[in-house]
Short mmCIF file of C-alpha atoms in Angstrom, two decimals:
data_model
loop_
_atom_site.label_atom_id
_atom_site.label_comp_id
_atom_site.label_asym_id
_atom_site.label_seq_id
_atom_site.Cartn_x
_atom_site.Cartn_y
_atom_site.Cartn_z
CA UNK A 1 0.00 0.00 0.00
CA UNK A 2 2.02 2.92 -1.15
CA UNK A 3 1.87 6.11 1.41
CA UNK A 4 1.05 9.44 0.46
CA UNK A 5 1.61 11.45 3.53
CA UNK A 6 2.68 11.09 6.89
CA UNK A 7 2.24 12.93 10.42
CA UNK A 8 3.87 12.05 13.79
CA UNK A 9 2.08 13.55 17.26
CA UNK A 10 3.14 12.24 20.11
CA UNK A 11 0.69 13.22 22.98
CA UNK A 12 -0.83 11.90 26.26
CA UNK A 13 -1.42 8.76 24.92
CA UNK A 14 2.04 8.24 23.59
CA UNK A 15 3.06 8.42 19.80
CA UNK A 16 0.63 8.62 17.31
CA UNK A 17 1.67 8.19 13.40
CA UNK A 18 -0.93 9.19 10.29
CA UNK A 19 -0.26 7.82 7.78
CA UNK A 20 -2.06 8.72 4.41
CA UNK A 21 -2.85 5.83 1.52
CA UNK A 22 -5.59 4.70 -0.85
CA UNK A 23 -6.83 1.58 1.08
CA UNK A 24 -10.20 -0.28 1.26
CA UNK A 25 -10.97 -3.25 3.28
CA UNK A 26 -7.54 -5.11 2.06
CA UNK A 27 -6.21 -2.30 3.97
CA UNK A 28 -7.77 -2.58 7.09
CA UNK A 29 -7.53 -6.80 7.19
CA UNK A 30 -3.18 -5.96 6.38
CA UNK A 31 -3.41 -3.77 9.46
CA UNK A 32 -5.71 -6.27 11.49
CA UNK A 33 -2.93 -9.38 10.49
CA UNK A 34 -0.19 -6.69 12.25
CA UNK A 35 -1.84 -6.13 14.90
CA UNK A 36 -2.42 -9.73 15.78
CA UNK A 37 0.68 -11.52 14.21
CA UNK A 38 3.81 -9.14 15.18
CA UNK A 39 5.93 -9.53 18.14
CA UNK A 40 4.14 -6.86 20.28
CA UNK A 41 1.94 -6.44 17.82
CA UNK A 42 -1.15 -6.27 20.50
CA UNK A 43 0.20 -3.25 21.27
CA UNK A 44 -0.81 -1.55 18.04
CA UNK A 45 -3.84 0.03 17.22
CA UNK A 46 -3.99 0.78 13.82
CA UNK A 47 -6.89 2.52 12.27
CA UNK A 48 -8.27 2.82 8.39
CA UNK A 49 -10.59 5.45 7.62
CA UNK A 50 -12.15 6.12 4.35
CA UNK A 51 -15.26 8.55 4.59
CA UNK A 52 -15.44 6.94 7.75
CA UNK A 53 -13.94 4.37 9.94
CA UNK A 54 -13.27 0.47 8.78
CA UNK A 55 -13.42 -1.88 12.10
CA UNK A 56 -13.41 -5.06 12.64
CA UNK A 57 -16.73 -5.23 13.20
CA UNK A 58 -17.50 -3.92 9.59
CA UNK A 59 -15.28 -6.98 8.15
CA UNK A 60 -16.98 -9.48 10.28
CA UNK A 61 -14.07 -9.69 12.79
CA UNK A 62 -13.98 -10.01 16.42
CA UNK A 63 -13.47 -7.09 18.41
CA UNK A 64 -10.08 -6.44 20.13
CA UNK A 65 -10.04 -8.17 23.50
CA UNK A 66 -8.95 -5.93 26.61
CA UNK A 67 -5.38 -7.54 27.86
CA UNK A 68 -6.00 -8.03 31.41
CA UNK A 69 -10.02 -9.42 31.07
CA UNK A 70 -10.24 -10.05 27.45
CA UNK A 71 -14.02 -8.71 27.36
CA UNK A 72 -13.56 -6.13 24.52
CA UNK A 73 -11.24 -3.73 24.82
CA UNK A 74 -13.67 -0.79 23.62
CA UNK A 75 -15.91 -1.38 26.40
CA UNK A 76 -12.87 -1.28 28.87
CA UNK A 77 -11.37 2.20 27.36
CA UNK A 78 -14.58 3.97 27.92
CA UNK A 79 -15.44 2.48 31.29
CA UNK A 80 -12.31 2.94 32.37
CA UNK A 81 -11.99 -0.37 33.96
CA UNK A 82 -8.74 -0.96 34.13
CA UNK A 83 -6.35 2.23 35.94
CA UNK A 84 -2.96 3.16 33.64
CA UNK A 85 -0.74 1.65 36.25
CA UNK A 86 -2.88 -1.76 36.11
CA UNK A 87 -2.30 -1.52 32.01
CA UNK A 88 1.25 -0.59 32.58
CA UNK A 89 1.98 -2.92 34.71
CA UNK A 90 0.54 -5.97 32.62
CA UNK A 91 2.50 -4.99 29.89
CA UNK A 92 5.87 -4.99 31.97
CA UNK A 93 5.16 -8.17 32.98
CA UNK A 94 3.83 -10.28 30.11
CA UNK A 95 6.47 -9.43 27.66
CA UNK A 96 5.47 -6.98 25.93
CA UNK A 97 8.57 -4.78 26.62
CA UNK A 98 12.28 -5.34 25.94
CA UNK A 99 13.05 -4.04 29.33
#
C-alpha cells in the first residue's frame, strides 16, 4: 500500500503516526494481520478510515479483547476499567517490553 503522507504527534497517549494511503478493506484486514501476528503487535492500534472508519466489526471480525479481562477492549477504554498503572503494569510483565 504505497503512502502518500505522513504525520507524527506524540501526545498523552504516547506516539501517534498518520499515515495517508488509498486503502479499502484489504487495507484494514493488512493492518488487522499486524496487529495480531507481530511480536508486540497487540500493542498496536492501527486505524483505516475512508469517509469513515473500517473496524473489525465492519469486516466481520472479532473485536479487540482488553489484555487483562479479554471482554472487549472498547468497552474497557470507555469504562475505564482498568487504571494506567494496572495496564502498565501488565504490559511490563507479560512481555510486551524489551526491558
Amino acid at each position: 500500500f504505497p503512502i502518500e503522507g505522513r504525520e507524527e504527534l506524540d501526545g498523552a497517549d504516547g506516539l501517534t503516526v498518520y499515515l495517508l494511503s488509498k486503502g479499502d478493506e484489504r487495507l484494514k484486514r493488512f493492518c488487522v494481520e499486524l496487529e495480531e501476528t507481530l511480536p508486540n503487535g497487540r500493542l498496536l492500534d492501527i486505524d483505516v478510515t475512508s469517509k469513515t472508519p473500517l473496524g473489525r466489526k465492519e469486516l466481520g471480525l472479532q473485536p479487540r479483547k482488553c489484555f487483562i479481562c479479554q471482554k472487549p477492549a472498547a468497552e474497557c477504554v470507555s469504562a475505564e476499567r482498568h487504571s494506567r498503572l494496572e495496564i502498565a503494569h501488565f504490559i511490563e510483565n507479560c512481555g510486551f517490553t524489551d526491558s
